[in-house]
Tab-separated table of C-alpha atoms and ligand atoms in Angstrom:
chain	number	residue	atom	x	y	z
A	17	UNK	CA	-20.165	-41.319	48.086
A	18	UNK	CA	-19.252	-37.714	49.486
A	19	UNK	CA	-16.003	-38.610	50.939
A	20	UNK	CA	-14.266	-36.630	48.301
A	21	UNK	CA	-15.842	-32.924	48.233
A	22	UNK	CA	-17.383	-32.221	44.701
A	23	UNK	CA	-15.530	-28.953	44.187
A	24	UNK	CA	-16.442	-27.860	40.585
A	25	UNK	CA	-18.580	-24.329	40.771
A	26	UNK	CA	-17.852	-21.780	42.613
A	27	UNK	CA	-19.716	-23.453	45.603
A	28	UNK	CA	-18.614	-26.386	47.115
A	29	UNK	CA	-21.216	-29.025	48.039
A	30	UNK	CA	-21.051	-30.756	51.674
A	31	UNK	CA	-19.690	-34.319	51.998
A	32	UNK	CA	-22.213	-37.163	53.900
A	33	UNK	CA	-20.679	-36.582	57.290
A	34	UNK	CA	-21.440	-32.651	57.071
A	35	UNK	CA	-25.154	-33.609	56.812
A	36	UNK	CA	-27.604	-34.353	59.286
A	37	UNK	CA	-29.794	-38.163	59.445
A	38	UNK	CA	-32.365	-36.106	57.371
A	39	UNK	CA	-30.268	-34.818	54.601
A	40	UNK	CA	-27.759	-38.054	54.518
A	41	UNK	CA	-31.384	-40.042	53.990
A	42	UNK	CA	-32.385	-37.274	51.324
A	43	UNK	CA	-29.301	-37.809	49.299
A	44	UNK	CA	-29.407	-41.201	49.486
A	45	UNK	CA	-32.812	-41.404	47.987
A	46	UNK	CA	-31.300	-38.730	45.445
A	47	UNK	CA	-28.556	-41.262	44.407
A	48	UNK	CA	-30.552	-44.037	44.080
A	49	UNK	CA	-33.041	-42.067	41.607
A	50	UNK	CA	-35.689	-41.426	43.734
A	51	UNK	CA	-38.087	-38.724	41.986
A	52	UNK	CA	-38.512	-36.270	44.796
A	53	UNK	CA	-42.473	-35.105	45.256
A	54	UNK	CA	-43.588	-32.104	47.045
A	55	UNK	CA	-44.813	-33.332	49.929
A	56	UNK	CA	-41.537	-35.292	50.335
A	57	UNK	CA	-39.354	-34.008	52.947
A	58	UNK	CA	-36.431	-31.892	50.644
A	59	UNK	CA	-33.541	-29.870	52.432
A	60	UNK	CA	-34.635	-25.896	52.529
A	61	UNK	CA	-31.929	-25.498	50.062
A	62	UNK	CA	-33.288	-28.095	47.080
A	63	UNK	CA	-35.999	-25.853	47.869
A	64	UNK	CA	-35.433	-22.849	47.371
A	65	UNK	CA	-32.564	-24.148	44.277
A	66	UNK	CA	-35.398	-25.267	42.836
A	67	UNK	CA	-37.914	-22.523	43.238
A	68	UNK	CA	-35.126	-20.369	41.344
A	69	UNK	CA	-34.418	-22.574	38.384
A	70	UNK	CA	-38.082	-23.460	37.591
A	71	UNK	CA	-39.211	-19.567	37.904
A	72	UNK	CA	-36.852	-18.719	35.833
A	73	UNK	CA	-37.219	-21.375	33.329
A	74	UNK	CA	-41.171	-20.246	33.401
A	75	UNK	CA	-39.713	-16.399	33.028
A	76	UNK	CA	-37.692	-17.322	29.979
A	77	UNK	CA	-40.465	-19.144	28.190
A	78	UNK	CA	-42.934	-16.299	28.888
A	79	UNK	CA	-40.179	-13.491	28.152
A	80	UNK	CA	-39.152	-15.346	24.942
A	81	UNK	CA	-42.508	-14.517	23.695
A	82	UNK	CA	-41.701	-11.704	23.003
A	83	UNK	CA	-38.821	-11.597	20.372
A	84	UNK	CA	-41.095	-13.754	17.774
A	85	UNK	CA	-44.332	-11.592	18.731
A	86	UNK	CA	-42.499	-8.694	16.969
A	87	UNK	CA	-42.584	-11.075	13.666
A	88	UNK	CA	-46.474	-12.146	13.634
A	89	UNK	CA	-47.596	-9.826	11.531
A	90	UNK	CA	-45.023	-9.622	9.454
A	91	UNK	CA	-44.555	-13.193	8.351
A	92	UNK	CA	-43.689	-13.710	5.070
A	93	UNK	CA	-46.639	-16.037	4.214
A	94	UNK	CA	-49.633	-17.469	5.865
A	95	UNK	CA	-48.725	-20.250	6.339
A	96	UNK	CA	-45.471	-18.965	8.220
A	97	UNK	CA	-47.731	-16.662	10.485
A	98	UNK	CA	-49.837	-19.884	11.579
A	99	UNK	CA	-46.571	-21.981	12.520
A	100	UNK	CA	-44.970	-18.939	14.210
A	101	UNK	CA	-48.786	-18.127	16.343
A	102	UNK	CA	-48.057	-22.018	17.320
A	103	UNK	CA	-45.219	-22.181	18.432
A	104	UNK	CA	-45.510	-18.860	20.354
A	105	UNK	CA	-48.495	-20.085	21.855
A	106	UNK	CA	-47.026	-23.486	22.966
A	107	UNK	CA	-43.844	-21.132	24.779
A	108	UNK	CA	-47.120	-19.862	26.936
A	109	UNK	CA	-48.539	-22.742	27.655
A	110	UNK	CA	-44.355	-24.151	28.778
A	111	UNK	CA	-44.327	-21.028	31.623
A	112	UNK	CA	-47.520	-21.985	32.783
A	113	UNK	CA	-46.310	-25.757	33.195
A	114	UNK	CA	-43.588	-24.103	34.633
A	115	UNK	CA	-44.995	-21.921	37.346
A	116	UNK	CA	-47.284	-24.574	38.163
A	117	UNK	CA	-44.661	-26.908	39.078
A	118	UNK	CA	-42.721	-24.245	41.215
A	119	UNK	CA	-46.250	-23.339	42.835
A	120	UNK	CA	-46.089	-27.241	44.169
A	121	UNK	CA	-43.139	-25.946	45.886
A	122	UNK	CA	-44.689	-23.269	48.375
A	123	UNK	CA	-44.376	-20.105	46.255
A	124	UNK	CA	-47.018	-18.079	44.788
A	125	UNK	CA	-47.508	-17.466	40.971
A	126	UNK	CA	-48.135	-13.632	42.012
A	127	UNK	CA	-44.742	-13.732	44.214
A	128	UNK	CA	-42.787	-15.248	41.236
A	129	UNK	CA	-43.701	-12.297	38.770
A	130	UNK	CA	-43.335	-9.804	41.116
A	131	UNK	CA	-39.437	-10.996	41.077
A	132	UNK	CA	-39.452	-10.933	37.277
A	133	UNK	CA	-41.250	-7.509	37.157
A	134	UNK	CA	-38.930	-6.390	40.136
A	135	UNK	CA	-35.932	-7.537	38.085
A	136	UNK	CA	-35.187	-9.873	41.260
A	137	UNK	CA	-35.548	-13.143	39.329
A	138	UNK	CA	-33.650	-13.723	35.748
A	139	UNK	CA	-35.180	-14.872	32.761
A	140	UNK	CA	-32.383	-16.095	30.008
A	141	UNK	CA	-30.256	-14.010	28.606
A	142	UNK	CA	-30.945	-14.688	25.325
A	143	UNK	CA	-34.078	-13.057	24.759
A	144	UNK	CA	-32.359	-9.732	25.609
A	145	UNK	CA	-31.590	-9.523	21.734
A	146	UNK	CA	-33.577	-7.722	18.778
A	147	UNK	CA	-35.521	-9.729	16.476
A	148	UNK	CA	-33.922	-7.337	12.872
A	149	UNK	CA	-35.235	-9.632	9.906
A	150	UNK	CA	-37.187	-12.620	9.344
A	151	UNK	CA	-34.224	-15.141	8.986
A	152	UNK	CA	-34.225	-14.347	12.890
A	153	UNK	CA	-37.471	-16.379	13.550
A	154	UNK	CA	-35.544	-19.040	11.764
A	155	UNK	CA	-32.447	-18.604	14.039
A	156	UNK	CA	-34.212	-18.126	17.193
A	157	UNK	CA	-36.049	-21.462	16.052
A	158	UNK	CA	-33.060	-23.674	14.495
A	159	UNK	CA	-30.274	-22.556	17.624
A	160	UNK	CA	-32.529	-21.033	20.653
A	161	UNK	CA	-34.284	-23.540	20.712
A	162	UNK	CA	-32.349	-26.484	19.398
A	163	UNK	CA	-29.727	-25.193	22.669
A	164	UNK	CA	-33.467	-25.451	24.634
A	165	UNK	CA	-34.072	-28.754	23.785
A	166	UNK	CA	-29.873	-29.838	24.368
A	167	UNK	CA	-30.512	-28.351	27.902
A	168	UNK	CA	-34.405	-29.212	28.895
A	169	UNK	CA	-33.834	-33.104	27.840
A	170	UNK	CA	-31.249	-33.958	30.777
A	171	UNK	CA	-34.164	-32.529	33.106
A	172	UNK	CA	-37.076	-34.633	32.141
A	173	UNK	CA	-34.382	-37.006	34.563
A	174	UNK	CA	-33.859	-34.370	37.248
A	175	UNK	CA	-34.773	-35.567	40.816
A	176	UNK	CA	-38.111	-33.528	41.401
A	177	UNK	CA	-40.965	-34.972	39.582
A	178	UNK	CA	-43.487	-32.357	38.424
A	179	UNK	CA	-40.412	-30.248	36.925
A	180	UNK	CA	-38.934	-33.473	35.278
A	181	UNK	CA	-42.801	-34.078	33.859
A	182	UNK	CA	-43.537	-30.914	32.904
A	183	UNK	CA	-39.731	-30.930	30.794
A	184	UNK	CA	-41.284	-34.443	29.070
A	185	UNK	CA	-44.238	-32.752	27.201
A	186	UNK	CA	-41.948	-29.372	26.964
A	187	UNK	CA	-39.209	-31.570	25.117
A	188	UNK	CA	-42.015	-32.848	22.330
A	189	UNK	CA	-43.218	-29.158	21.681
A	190	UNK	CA	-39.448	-27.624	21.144
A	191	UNK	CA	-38.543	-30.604	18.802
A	192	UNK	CA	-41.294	-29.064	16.679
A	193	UNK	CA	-40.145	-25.788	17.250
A	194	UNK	CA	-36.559	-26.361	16.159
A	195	UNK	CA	-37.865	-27.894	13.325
A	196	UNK	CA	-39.981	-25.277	11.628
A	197	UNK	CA	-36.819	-22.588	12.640
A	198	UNK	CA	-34.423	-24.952	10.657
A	199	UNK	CA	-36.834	-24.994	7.812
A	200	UNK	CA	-37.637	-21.375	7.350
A	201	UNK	CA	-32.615	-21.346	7.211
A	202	UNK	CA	-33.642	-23.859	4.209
A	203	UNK	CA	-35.669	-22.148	2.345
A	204	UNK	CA	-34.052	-18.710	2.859
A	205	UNK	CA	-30.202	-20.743	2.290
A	206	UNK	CA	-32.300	-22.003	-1.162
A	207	UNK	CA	-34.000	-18.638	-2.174
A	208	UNK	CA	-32.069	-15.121	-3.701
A	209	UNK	CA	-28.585	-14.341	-2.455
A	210	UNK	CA	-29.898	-11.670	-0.525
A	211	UNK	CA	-32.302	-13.992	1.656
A	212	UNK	CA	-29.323	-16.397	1.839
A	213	UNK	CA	-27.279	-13.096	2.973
A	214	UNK	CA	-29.978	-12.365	5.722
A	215	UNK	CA	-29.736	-16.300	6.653
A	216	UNK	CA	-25.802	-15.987	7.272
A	217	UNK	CA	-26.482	-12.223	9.108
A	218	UNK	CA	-28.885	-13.550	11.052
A	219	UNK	CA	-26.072	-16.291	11.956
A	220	UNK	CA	-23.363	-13.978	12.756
A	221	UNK	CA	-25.416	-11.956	15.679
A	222	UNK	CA	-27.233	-14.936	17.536
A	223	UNK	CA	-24.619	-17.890	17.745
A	224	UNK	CA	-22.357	-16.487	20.536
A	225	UNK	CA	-25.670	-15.092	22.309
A	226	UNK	CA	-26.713	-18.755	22.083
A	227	UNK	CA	-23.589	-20.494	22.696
A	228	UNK	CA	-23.755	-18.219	26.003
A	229	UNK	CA	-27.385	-19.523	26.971
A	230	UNK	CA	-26.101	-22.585	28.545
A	231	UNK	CA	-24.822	-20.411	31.526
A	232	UNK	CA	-21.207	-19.501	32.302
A	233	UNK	CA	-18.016	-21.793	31.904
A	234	UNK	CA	-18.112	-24.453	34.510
A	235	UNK	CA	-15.525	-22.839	37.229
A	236	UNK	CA	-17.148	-19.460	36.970
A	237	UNK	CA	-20.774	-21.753	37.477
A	238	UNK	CA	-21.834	-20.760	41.186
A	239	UNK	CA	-24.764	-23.458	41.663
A	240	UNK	CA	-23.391	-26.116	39.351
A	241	UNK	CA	-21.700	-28.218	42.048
A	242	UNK	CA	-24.836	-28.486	44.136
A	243	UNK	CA	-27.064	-29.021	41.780
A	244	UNK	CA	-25.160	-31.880	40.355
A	245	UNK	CA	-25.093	-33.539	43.841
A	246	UNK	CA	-29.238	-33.256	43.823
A	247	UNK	CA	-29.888	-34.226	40.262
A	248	UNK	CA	-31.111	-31.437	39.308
A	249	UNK	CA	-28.339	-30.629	36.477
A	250	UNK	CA	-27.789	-34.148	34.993
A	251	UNK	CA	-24.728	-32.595	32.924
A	252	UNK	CA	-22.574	-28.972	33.246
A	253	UNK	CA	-22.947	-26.404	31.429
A	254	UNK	CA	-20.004	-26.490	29.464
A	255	UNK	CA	-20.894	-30.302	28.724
A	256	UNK	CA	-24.180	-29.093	26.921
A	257	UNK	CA	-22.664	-26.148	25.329
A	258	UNK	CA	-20.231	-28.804	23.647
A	259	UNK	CA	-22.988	-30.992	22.776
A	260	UNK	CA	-24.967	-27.898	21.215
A	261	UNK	CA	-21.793	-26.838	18.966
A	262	UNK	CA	-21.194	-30.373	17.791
A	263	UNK	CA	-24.735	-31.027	16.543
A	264	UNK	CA	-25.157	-27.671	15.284
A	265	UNK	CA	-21.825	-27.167	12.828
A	266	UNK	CA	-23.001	-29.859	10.223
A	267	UNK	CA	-26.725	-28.059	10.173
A	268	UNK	CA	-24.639	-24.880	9.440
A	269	UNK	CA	-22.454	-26.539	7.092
A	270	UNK	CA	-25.279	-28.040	5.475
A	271	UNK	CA	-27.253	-24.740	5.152
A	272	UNK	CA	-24.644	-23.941	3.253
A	273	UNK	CA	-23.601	-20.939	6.318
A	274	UNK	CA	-20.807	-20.299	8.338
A	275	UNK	CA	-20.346	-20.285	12.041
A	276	UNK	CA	-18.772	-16.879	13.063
A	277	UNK	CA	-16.314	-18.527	14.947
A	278	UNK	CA	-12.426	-18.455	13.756
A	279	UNK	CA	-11.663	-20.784	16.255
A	280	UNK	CA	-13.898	-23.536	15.112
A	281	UNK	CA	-12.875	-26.672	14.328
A	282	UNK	CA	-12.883	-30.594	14.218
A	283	UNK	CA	-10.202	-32.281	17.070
A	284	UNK	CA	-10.194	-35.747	15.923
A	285	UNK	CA	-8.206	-36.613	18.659
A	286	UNK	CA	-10.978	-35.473	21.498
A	287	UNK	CA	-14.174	-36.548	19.244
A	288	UNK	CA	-15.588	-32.686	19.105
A	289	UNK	CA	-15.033	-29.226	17.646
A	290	UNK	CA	-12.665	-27.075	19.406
A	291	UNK	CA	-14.454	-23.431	19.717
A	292	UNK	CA	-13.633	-20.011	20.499
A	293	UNK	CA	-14.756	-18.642	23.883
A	294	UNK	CA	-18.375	-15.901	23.971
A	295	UNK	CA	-17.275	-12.547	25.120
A	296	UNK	CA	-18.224	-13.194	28.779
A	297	UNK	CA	-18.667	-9.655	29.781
A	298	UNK	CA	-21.199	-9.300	28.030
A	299	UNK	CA	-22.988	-12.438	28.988
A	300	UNK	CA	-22.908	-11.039	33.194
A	301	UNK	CA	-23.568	-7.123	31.733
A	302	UNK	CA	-26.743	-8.840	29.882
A	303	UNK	CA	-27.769	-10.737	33.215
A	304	UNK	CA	-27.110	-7.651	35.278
A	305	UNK	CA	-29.938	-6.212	32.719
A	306	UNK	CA	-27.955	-4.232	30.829
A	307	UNK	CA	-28.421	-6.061	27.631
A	308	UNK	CA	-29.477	-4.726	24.442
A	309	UNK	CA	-33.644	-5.528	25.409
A	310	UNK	CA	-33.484	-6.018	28.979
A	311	UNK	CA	-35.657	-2.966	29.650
A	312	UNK	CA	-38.005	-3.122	26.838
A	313	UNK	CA	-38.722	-7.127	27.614
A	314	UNK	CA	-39.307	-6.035	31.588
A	315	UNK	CA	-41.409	-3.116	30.776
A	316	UNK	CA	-43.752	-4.756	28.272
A	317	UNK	CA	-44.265	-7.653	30.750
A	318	UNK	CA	-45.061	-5.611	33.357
A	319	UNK	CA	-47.555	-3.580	31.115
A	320	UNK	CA	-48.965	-6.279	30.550
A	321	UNK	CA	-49.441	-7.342	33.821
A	322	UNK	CA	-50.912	-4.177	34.646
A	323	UNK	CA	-53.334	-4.139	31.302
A	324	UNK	CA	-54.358	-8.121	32.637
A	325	UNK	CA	-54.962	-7.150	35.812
A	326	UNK	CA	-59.247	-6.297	35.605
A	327	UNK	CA	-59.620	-9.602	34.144
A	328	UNK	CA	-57.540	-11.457	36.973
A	329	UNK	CA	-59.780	-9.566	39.658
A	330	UNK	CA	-62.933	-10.764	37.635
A	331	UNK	CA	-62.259	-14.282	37.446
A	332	UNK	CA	-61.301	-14.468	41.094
A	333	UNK	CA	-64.941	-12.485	41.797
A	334	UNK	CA	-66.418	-14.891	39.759
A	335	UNK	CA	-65.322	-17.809	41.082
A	336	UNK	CA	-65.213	-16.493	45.108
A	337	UNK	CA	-69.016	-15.608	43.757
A	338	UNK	CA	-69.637	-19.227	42.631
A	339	UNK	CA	-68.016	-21.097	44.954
A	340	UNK	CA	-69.650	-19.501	48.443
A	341	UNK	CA	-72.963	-21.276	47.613
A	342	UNK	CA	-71.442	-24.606	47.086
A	343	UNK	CA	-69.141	-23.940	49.814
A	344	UNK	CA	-72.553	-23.282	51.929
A	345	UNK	CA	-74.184	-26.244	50.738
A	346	UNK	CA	-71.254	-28.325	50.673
A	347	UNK	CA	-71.297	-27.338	54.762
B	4	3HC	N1	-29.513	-16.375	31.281
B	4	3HC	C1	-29.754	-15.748	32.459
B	4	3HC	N2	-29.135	-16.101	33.627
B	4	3HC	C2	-28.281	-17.124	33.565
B	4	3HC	C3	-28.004	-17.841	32.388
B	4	3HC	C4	-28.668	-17.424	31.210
B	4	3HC	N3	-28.457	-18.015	30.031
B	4	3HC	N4	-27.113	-18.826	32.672
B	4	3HC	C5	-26.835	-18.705	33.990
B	4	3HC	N5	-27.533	-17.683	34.518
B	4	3HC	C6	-27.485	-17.208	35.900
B	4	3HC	C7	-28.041	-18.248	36.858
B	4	3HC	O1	-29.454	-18.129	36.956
B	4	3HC	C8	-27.328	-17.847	38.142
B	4	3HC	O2	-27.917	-16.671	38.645
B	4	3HC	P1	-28.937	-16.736	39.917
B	4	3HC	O3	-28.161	-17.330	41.071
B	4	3HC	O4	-29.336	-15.307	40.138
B	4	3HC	O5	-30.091	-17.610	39.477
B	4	3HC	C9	-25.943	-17.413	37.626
B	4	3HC	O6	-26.122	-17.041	36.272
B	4	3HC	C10	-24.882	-18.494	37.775
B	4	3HC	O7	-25.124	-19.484	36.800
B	4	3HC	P2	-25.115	-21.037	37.201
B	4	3HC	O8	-24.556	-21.827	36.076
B	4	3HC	O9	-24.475	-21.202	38.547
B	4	3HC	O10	-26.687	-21.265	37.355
B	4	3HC	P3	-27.513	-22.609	37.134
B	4	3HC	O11	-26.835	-23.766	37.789
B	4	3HC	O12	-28.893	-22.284	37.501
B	4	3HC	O13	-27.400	-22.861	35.542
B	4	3HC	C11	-28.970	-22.737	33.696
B	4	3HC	C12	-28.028	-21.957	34.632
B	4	3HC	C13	-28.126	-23.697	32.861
B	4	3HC	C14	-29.725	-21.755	32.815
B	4	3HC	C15	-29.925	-23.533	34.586
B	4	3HC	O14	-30.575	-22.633	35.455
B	4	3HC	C16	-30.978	-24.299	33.802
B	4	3HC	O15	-30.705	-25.327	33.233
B	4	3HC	N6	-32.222	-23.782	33.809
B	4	3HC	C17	-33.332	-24.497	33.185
B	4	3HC	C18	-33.383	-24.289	31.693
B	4	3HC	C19	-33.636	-22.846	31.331
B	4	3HC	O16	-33.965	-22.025	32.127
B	4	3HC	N7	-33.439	-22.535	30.077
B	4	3HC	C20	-33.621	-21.144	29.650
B	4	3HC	C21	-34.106	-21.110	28.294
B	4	3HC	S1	-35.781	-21.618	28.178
B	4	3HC	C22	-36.021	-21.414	26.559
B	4	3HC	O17	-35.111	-21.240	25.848
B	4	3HC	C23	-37.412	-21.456	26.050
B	4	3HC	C24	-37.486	-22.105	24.718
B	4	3HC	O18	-38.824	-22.376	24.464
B	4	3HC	C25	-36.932	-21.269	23.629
């Protein structure tokens, strides 16, 4: 299966007789579709890939809080506040899914945000951007998380089984989530020219910052390769970020909005639209932290942190307080 060397990222992955007994029997358990459980023997490296991608993942859903918090109280209904307290609340309860599943891994939860807090560990770049009007929430809903979903449904397959369960129940929360985006773009493409005007603004500044969520173009990819050989990326990133643009052009089109994208459009011949190419500069200055809320996003999470911390040393007080007797009498 690894004669030929799968060469696509900028790492290349090891062919079968480059592997020890262990790691040949890994990957063939890997190839046949084995879900891989923690206490499964797994090469340092799945490891440690792992440990990365699900921290982050947890990161993102935790960070992306914060974008739509700046919106809660200044929702243009009820009604729109209660959907919007929802769905923020479910992206909590996703990075504590999340961090659970990269605990089962050996790392702690208190190790994995001091890398975010540290600015070690990435969160995605896409939260990095302001929140200006309302039709944002409705962006951030319809594409963020619409590209979430085109990304996060590939891994409820991935080959380590607590990340690829906690994706499952993920997957049914964002399908909600895209859906109440998408209908806050209808009713603002249906109301006064100038909500349909903030619908179309809102457009213009988050589709490249989206279309640039699904990671850099394959070549430039450095993990890619290796990931693909474990199962942990069932598809590259280019091949979602084509997926993502071909669903998404007839929502736009039916919205009534254009894509700011002069490039855009239908190749019969290949069976998808042909697109322009995200200014990737900026993608690698925002992931070096140099985006437009990098530092905000970092410092608020690790005020928060800070602010969080008494109640984190009285639960544990509590609890080392409770448990000693049973412990005792347990004994
Ligand atoms: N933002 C930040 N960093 C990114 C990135 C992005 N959009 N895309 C790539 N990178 C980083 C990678 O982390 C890697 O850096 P590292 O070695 O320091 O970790 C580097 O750029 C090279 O990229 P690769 O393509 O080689 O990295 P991966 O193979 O890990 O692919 C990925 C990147 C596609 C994001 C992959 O990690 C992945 O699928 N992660 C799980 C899904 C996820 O994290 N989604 C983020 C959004 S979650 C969300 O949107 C919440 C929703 O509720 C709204």
């Amino acid at each position: 299966m690894y004669a030929q060397m799968v060469d696509t990222g900028a790492k290349r992955v090891r062919a079968a007789e480059e592997m020890d007994a262990d790691e040949r029997a890994f990957q063939e358990r890997i190839d046949r579709g084995v879900k891989i459980e923690p206490k499964d023997f797994m090469p340092e490296h799945y490891r440690k890939t792992l440990i990365r991608q699900i921290s982050q993942h947890a990161h993102s859903e935790i960070v992306g809080q914060l974008p739509e918090g700046n919106w809660v109280t200044r929702a243009p209904t009820l009604k729109r506040k209660a959907i919007l307290l929802a769905k923020i609340q479910d992206e909590a309860g996703h990075g504590l899914y999340l961090y659970s599943a990269a605990e089962t891994l050996g790392i702690s939860r208190d190790q994995m945000l001091a890398d975010l807090h540290s600015g070690k560990a990435k969160y995605s770049s896409i939260f990095n951007y302001p929140t200006l009007s309302w039709a944002d929430i409705g962006a951030i809903g319809w594409l963020v998380d619409g590209a979430a979903i085109m990304n996060q449904i590939p891994l409820c397959r991935c080959s380590f089984g607590p990340y690829a369960r906690a994706m499952t129940r993920v997957c049914k929360e964002e399908s909600f989530h895209q859906r109440q985006g998408y209908d806050i773009m209808i009713a603002l493409c249906r109301g006064t020219p100038e909500q349909k005007a903030m619908a179309q603004d809102a457009l213009n500044r988050w589709w490249w910052p989206v279309v640039m969520m699904f990671g850099p173009p394959d070549e430039q990819s450095v993990h890619s390769a290796q990931s693909a050989q474990w199962k942990i990326k069932l598809f590259s990133n280019d091949e979602l970020r084509q997926r993502f643009v071909d669903q998404t052009v007839p929502q736009a089109e039916y919205l009534g909005l254009s894509i700011p994208d002069q490039a855009l459009k239908w190749n019969a011949q290949r069976g998808h639209y042909d697109f322009g190419q995200p200014d990737w500069n900026e993608f690698f200055e925002v992931i070096k932290g140099n985006g437009p809320c990098n530092r905000d996003r970092l410092a608020t999470r690790v005020k928060a942190a800070a602010d969080g911390a008494w109640f984190r040393e009285a639960l544990v007080a509590h609890a080392a307080k409770h448990q000693a007797p049973q412990a005792q009498k347990a004994a």
